[in-house]
Every structure is written in structure tokens, then in C-alpha cells.
XYZ file of N, CA and C in Angstrom:
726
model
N 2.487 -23.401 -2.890
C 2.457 -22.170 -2.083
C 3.181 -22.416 -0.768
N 3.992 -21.448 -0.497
C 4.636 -21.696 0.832
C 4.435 -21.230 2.195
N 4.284 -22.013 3.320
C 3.680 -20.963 4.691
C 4.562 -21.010 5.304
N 4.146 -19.808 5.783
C 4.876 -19.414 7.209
C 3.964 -19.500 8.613
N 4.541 -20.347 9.390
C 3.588 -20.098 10.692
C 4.995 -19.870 11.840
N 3.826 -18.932 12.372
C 4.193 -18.318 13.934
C 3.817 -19.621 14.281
N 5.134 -19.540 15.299
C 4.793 -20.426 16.837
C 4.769 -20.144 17.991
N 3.906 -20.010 18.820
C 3.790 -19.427 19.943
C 4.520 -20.984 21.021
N 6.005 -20.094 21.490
C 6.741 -21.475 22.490
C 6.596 -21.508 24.215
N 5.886 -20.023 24.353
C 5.543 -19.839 25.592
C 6.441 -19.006 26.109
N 6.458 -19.079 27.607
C 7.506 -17.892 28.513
C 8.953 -18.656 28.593
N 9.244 -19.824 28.326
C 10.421 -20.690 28.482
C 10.680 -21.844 29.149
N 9.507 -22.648 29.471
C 9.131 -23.668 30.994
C 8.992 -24.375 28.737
N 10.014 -25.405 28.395
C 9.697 -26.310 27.276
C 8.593 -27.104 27.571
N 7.889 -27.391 29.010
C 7.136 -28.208 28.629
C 5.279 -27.706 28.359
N 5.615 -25.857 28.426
C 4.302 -25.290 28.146
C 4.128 -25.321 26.539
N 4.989 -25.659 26.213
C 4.752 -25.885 24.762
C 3.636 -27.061 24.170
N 2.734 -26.172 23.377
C 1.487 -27.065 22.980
C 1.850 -28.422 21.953
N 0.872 -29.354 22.240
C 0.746 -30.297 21.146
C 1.071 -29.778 19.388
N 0.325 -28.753 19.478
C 0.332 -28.348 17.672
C 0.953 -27.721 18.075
N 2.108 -26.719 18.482
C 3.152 -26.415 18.560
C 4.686 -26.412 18.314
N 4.584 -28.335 18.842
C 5.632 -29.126 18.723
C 5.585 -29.288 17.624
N 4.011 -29.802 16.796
C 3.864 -30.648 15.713
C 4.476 -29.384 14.408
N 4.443 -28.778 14.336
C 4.751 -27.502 13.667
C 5.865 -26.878 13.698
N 6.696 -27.036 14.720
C 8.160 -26.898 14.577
C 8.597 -28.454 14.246
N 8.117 -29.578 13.980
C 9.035 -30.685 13.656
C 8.308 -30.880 12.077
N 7.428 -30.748 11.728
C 6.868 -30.568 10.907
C 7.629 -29.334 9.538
N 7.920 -28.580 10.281
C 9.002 -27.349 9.140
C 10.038 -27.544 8.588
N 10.248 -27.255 7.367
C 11.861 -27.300 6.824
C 12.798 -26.573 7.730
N 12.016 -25.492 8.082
C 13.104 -25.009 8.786
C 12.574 -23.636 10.208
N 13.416 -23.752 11.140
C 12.616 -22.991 12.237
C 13.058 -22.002 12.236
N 13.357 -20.620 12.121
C 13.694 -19.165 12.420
C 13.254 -18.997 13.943
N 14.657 -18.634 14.958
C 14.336 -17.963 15.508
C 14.858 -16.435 15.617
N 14.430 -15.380 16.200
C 14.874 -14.127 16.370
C 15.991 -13.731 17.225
N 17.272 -13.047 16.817
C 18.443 -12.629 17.716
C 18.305 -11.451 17.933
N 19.240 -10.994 18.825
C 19.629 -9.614 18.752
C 21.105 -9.703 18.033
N 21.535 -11.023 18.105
C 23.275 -10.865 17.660
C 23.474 -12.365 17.308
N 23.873 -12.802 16.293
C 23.908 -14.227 15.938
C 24.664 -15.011 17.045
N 25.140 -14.730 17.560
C 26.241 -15.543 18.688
C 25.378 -15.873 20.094
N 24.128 -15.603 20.034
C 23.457 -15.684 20.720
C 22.676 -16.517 20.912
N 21.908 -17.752 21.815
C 21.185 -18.400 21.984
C 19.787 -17.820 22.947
N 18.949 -17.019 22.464
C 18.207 -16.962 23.093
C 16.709 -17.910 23.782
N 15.940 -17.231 23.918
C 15.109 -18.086 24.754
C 14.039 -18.938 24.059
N 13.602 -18.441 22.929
C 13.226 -18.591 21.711
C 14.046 -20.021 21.570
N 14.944 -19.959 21.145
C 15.810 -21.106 20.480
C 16.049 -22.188 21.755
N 16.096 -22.015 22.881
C 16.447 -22.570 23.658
C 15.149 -23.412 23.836
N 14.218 -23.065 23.627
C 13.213 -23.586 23.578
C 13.156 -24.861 22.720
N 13.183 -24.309 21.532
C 12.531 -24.777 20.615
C 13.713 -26.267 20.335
N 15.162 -26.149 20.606
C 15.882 -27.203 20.857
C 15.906 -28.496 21.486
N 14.375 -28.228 22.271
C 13.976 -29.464 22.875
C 13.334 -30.426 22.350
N 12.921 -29.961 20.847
C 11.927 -30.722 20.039
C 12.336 -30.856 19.034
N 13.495 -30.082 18.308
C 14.250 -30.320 17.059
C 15.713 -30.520 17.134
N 16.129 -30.683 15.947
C 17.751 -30.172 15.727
C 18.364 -29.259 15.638
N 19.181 -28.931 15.996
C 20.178 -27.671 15.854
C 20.106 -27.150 14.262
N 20.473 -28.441 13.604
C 20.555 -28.486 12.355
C 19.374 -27.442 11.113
N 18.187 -27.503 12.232
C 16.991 -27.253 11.274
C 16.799 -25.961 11.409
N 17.431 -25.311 13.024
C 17.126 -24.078 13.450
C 18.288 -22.610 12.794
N 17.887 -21.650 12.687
C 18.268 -20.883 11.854
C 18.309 -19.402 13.092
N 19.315 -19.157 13.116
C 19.341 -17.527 14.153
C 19.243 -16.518 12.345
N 18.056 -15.414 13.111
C 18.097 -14.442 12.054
C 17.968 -13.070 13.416
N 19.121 -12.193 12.791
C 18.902 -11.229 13.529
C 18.210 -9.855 13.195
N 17.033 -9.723 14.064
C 15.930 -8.681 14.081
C 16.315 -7.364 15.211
N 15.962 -6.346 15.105
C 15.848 -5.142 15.513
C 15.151 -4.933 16.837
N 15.381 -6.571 17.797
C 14.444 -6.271 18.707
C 13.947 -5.095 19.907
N 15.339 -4.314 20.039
C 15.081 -3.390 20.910
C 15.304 -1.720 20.410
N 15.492 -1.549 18.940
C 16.141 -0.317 18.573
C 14.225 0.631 18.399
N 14.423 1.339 18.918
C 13.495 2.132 19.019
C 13.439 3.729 18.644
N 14.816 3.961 18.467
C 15.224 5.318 18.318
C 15.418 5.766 16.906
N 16.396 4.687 16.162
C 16.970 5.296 15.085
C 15.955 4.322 13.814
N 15.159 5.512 13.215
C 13.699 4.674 12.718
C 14.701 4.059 11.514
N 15.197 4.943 10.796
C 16.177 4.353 9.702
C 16.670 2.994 9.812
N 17.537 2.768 10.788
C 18.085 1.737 11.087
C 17.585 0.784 11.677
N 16.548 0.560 12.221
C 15.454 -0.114 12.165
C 15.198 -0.830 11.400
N 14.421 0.096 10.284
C 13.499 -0.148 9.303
C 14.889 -1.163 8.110
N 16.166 -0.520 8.696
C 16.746 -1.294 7.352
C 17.103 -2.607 7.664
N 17.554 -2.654 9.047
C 17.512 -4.273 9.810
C 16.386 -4.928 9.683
N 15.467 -4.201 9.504
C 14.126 -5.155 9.357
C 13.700 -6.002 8.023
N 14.549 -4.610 7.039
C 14.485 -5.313 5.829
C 15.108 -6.439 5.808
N 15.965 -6.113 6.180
C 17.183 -7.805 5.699
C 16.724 -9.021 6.176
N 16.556 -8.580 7.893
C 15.617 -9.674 8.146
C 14.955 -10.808 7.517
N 13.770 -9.609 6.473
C 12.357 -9.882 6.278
C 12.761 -10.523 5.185
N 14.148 -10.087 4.312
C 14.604 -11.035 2.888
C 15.086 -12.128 3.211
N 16.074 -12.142 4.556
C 16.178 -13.547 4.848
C 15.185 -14.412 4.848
N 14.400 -14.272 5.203
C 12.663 -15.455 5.840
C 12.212 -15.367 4.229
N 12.247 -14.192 3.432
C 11.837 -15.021 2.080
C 12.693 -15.563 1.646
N 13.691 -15.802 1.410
C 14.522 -16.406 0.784
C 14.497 -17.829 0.987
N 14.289 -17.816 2.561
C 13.311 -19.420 2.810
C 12.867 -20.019 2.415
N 11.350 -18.797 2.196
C 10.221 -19.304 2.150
C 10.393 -19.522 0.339
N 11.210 -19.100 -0.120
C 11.243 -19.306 -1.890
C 11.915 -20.717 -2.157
N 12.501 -21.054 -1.250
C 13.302 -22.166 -1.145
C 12.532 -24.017 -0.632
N 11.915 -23.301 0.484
C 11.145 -24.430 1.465
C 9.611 -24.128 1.244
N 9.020 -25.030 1.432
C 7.392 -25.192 1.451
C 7.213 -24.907 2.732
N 7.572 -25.093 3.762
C 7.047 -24.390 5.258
C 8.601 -23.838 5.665
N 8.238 -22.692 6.348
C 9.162 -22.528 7.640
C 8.360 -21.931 8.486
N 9.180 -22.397 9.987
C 8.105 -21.949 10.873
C 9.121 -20.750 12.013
N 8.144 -19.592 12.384
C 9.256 -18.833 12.978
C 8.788 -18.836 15.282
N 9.586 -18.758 15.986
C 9.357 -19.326 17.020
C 9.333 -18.263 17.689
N 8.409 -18.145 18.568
C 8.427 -16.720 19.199
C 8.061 -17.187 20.688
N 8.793 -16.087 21.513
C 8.063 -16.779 23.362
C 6.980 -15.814 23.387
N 6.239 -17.055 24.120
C 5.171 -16.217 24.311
C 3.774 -16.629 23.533
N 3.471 -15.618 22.907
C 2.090 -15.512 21.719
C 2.580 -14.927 20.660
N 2.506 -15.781 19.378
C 2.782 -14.778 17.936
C 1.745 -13.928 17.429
N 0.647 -13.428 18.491
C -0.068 -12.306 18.346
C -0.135 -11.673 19.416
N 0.749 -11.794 20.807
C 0.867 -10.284 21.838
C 2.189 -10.120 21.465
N 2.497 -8.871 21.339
C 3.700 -8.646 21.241
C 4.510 -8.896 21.100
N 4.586 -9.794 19.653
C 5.346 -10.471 19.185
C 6.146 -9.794 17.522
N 7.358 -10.168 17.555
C 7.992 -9.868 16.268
C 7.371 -10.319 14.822
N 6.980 -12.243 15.485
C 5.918 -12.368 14.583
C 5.306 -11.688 13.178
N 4.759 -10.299 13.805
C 3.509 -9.663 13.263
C 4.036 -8.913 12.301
N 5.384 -8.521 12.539
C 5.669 -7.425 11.582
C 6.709 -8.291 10.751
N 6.850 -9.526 11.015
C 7.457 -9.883 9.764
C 6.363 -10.552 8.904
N 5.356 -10.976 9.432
C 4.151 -11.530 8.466
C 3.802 -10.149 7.598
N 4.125 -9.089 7.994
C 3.787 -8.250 7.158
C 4.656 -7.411 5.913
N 5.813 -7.509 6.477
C 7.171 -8.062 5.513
C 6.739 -8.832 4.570
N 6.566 -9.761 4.569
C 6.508 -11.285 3.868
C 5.499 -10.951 2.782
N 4.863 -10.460 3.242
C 3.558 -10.648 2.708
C 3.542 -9.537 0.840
N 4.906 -8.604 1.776
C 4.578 -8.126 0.501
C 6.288 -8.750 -0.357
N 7.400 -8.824 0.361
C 8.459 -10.140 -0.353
C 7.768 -10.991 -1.333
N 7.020 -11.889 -0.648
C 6.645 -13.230 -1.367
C 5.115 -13.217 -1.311
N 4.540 -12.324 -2.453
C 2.970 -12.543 -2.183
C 2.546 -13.932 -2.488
N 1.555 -14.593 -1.319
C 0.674 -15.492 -1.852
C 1.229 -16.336 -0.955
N 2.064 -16.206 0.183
C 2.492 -16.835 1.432
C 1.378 -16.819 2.055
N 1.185 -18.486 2.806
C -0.046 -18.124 3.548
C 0.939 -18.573 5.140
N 0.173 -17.239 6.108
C 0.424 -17.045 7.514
C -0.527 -17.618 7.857
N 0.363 -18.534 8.856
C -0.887 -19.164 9.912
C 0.062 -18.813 11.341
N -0.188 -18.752 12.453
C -0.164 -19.005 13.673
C -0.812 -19.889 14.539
N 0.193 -20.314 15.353
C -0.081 -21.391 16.747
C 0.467 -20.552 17.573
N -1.034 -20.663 18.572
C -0.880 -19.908 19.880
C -0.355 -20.346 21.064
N 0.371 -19.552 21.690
C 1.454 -20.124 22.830
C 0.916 -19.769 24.307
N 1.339 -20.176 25.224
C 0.883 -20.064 26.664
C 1.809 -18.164 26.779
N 1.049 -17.633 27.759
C 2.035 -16.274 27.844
C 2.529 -16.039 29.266
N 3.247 -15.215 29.066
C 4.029 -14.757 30.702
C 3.009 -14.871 31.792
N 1.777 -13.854 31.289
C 0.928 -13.126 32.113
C 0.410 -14.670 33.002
N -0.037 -16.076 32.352
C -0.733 -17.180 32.105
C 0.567 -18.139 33.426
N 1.284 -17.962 32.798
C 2.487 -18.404 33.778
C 3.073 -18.019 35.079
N 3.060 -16.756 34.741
C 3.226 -16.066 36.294
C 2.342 -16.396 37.122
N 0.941 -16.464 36.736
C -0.404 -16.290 37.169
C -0.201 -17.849 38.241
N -0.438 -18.955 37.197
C 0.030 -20.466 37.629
C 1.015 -20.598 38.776
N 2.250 -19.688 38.516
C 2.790 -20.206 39.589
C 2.876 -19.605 40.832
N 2.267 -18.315 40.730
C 2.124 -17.593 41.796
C 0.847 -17.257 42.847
N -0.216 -18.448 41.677
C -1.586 -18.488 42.438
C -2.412 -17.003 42.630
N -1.750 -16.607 41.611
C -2.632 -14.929 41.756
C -3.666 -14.821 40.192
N -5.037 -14.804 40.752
C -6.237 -14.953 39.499
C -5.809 -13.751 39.221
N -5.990 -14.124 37.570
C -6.081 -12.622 36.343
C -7.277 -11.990 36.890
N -8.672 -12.717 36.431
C -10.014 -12.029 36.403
C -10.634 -13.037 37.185
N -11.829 -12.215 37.149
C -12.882 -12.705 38.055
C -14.482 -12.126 37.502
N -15.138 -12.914 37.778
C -16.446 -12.611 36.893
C -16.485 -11.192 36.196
N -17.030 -9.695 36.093
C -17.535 -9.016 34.929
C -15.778 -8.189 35.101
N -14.642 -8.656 35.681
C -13.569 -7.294 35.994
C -12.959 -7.440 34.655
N -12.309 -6.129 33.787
C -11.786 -6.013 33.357
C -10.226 -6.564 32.842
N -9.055 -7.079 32.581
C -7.747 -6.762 32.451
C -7.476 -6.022 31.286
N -5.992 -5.461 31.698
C -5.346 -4.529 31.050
C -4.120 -4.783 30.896
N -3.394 -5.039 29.518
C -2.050 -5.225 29.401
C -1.093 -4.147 28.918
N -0.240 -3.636 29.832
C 0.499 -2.494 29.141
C 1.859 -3.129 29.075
N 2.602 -2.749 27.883
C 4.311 -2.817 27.982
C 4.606 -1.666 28.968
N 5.283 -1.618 29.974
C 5.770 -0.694 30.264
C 6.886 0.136 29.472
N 7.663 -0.177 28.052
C 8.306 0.345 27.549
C 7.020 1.875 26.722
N 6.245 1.338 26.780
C 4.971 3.039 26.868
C 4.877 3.992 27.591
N 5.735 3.495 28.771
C 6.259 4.453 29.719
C 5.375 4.133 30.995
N 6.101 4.489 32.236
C 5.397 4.274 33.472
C 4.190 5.008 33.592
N 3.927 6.057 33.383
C 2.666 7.287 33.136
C 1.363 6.002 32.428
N 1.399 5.537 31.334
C 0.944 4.342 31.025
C 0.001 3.163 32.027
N 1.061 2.783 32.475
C 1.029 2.163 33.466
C 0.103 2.687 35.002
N 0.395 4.002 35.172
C -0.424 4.186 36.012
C -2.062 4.578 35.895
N -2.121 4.799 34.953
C -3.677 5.180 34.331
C -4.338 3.869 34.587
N -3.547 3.112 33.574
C -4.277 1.487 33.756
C -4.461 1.142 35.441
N -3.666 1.661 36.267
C -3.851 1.233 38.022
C -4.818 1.760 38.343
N -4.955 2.960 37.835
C -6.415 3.536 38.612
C -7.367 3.379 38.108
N -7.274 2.264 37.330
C -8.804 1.919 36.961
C -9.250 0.788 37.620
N -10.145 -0.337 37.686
C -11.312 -0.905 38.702
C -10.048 -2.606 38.116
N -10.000 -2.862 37.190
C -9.826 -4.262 36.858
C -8.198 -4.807 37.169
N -7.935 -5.995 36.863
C -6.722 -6.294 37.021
C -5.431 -5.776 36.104
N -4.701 -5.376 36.243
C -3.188 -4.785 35.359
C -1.903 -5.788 35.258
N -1.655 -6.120 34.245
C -0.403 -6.450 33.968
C 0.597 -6.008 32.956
N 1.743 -6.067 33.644
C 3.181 -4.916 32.952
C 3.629 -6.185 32.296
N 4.268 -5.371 31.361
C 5.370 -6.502 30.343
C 6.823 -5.557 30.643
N 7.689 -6.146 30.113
C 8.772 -5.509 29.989
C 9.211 -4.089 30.410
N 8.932 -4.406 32.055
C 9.509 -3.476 32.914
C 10.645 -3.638 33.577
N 11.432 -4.261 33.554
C 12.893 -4.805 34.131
C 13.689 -3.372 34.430
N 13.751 -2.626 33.251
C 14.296 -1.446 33.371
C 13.934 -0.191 34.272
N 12.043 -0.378 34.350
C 11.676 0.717 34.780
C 11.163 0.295 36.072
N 11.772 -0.830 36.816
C 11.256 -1.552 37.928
C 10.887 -0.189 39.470
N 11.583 0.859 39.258
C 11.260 1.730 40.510
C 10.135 2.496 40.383
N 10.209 3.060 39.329
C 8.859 3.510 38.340
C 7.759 3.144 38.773
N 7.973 1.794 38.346
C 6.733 0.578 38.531
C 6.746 0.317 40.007
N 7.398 0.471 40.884
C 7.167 0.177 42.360
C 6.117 1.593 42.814
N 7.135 2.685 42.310
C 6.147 4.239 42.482
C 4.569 4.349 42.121
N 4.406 3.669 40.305
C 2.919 3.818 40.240
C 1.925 2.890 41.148
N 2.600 1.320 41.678
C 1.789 0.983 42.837
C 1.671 1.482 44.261
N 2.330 2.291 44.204
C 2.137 2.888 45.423
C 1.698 4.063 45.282
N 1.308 4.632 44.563
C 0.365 6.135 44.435
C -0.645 5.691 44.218
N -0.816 4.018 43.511
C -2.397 3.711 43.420
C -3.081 3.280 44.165
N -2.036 2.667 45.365
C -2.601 1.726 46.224
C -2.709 0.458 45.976
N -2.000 0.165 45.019
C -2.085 -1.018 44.478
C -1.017 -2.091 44.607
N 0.158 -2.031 45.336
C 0.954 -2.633 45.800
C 0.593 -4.108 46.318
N -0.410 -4.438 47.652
C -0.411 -5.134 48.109
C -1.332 -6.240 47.403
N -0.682 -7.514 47.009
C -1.269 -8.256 46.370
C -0.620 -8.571 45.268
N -0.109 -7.989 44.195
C 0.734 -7.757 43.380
C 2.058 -8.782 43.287
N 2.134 -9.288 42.220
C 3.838 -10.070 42.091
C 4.596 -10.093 40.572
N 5.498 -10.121 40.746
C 6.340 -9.895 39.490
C 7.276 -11.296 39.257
N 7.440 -11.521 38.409
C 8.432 -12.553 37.427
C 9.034 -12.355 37.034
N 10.215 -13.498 36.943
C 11.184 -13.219 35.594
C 11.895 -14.745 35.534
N 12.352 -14.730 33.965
C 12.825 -15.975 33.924
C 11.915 -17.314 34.042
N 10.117 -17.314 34.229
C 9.698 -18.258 34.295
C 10.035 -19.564 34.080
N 9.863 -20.848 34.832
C 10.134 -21.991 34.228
C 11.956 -22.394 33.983
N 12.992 -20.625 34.114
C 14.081 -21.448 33.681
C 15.077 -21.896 35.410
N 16.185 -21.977 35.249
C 16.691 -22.178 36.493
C 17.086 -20.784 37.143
N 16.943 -19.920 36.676
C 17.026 -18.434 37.545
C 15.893 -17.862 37.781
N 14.369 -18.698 37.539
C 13.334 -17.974 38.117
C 13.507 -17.276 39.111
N 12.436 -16.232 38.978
C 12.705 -15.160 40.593
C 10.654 -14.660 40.544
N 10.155 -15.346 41.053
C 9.078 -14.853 41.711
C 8.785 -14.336 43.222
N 8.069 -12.997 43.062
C 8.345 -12.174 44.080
C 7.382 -11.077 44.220
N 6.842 -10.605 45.485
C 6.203 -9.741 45.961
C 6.046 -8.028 45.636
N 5.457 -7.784 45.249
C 5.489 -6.517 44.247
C 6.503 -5.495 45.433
N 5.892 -5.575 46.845
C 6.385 -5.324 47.896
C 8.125 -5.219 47.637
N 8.509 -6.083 46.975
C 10.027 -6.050 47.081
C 10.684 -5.966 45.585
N 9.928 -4.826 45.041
C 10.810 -4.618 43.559
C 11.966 -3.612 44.309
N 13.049 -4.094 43.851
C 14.323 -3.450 43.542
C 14.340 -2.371 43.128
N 15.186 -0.934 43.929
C 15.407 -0.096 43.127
C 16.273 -0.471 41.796
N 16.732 -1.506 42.392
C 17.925 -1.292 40.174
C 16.501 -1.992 39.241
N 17.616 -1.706 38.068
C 17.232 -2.722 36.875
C 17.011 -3.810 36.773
N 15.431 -4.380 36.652
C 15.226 -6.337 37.079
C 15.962 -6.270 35.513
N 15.448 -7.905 35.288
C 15.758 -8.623 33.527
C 14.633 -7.440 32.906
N 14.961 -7.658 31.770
C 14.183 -6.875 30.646
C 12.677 -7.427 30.296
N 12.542 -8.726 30.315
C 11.070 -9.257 30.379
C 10.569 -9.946 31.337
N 10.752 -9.026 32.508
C 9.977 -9.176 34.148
C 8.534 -8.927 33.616
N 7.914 -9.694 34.246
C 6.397 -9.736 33.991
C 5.463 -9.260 35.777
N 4.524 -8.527 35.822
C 3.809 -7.754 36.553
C 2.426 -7.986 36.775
N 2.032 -8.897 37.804
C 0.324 -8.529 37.767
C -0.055 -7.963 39.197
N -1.044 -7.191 38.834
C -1.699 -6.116 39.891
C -3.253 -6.962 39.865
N -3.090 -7.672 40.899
C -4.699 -8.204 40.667
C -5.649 -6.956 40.786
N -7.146 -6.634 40.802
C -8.101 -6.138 40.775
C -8.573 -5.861 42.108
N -8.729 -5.221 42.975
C -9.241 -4.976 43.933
C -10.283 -6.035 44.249
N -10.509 -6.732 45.328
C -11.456 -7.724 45.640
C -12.170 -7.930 47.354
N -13.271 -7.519 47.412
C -13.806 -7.418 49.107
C -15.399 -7.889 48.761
N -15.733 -8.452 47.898
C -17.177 -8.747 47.827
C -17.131 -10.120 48.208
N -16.015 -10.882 49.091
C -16.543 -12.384 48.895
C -16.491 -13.149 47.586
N -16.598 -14.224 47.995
C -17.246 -15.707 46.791
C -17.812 -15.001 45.493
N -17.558 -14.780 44.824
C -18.249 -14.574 43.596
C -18.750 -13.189 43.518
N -18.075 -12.254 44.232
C -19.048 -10.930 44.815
C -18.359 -10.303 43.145
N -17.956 -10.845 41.717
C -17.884 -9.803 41.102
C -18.220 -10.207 39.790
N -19.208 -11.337 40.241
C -20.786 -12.205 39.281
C -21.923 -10.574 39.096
């Protein structure tokens, strides 16, 4: 029987990459990562090059940003999804590499579900990866939670409206993939009041990091997977939210 495991490689810092992580991309016949265009080295792969060969790694190109044209989508997805069986009919493991978590918002998910009906009797496993939210957090010294508070993760590609609902509520907020809608996202913290405190990312871990003060989002377009946390409102003191 042949598996497929997700690998969760993190935000792009190679050395957040877990023990069983590594062991699982060196461990595979072969690693899939996801393109938008074969000529491409993305972050995914760039990653994962620190622990394997070129040789082993495989660009397959997925539908990562088409949102409009469901057709064309759905038919890139197919091919995709025949490539990775064709693999998996071939090899006893392949493993596919995703930044991030191969269960937040990850491509991951919808090709395990591809697969599943390609090559029944594939068994999916996943290894979980460190995430943006986890990284930003680390290097910017800004706590997610705090004793009973809530978090909330929105893509901002759900739209800024989204995004602001989640602000006016009591717990901490974090945006994914707002790069595009970065003024948006400056607007809903500031109708919530939620600006001050706040910092955004991008590029974690690589040599163009840019960590920065929510205070100073850009009217243009950041990168496409700028990451966002709105800590939680906090005035109770030491532990005041035990």
C-alpha cells in the first residue's frame, strides 16, 4: 500500500523544520512540491532543499491562486491530482511539502482528497509544521492568547468585511494572506480600534524579512502571504484573563 504524507515545512526559517519532518522528506521516494509555474522555485521547495536532493524533488503545478474560473480550476486540479497518483502507483511513499501546516490552509487537503479517490487504499498521513501565525508571534514577541481569550484566524482573501467582524470581537485576530488587501486591513484596525499593538510579517526567517508595526501598513500591495496579528485587548494585569 502506498502513502502519501503531508509535510508541514513551516513559514520558510529551514531550521523550523521538525525532527519527523526532516525524517519524512528523506525518508520518501519522492517529494512533491506545489508551483504556480514549473520554472519556479518556490518556498516550499526552497525549503525542503536543505534536507534533500534536487534529484528527489518534483515541481507539480497546482491552481494555487485561480479562484474565478471554477472550470479551470477544477481541471488543473485534475492533472495535478493524476500526477501524485501516478507516483504514488509507482513509489511506496511520496511525500508532498507544504509551508506552513498540511492542515491550515493548505493545498495538502484537497489533494488528499483527489487521491483518495485516484488510488483508493492510499493511506494519508500528515506531519505538522510550525505556522506563520507561531513565527511571527516568536519574533515579534507579541502573545497569541492568554488564559480563557479566544483566537481567530481569517484569510483575508474572504474579504476585509471578514476580517472586521473577527476585530470586534473580545479575543486575539490573525490575517493570512492580506498582502493585497493591506489598506483594507489598515482601515478595519482602525474602525476597531485595534491598531495599536498589532504587527504584520512577511517573508519570515528569509533574507527579505520585513516585520513591522500594524501602525505602518502601506497603502500599496505588501507580498501575498503577509501575516497579521491583532493581539486581544489586555488591562487586567498579570494573569487578569485566568
Amino acid at each position: 500500500m502506498s502513502r502519501l504524507i503531508g509535510v508541514g515545512v513551516g513559514p520558510g526559517d529551514p531550521e523550523l523544520v521538525t525532527v519527523k519532518g526532516v525524517r519524512a522528506l528523506q525518508e520518501a521516494d519522492v517529494v512533491v512540491v506545489p508551483v504556480m509555474d514549473t520554472l519556479e522555485r518556490g518556498r516550499a521547495e526552497a525549503t525542503v532543499l536543505h534536507y534533500v536532493v534536487a534529484q528527489k524533488v518534483m515541481r507539480i503545478v497546482f491552481a494555487l491562486n485561480e479562484r474565478t474560473a471554477r472550470a479551470r480550476r477544477d481541471a488543473a486540479w485534475d492533472a495535478a491530482g493524476e500526477r501524485v497518483a501516478e507516483l504514488l502507483r509507482a513509489h511506496d511513499v511520496v511525500s508532498f511539502a507544504t509551508i506552513g501546516d498540511p492542515n491550515v490552509y493548505s493545498t495538502f487537503t484537497y489533494l488528499a482528497q483527489t487521491i483518495g479517490e485516484l488510488v483508493p487504499g492510499t493511506a494519508v498521513e500528515t506531519v505538522p509544521g510550525i505556522t506563520a501565525m507561531q513565527d511571527l508571534a516568536a519574533r515579534s514577541g507579541a502573545v497569541l492568547t492568554e488564559g480563557t481569550e479566544p483566537l481567530t484566524l481569517v484569510p483575508v482573501t474572504a474579504g476585509a468585511a471578514v476580517l472586521k467582524g473577527a476585530l470586534e470581537g473580545p479575543g486575539t485576530v490573525v490575517a493570512y494572506k492580506f498582502g493585497r488587501l493591506a489598506a483594507e486591513v489598515a482601515t478595519a484596525l482602525r474602525e476597531t480600534g485595534r491598531t495599536e499593538g498589532a504587527v504584520w510579517g512577511s517573508a519570515l526567517g528569509l533574507p527579505q524579512e520585513s516585520i513591522r508595526p500594524a501602525a505602518e501598513l502601506a497603502e500599496g500591495p505588501l507580498p501575498y502571504l503577509s501575516t497579521l496579528i491583532a493581539p486581544a485587548p489586555r488591562d487586567g494585569g498579570r494573569g487578569g484573563k485566568l
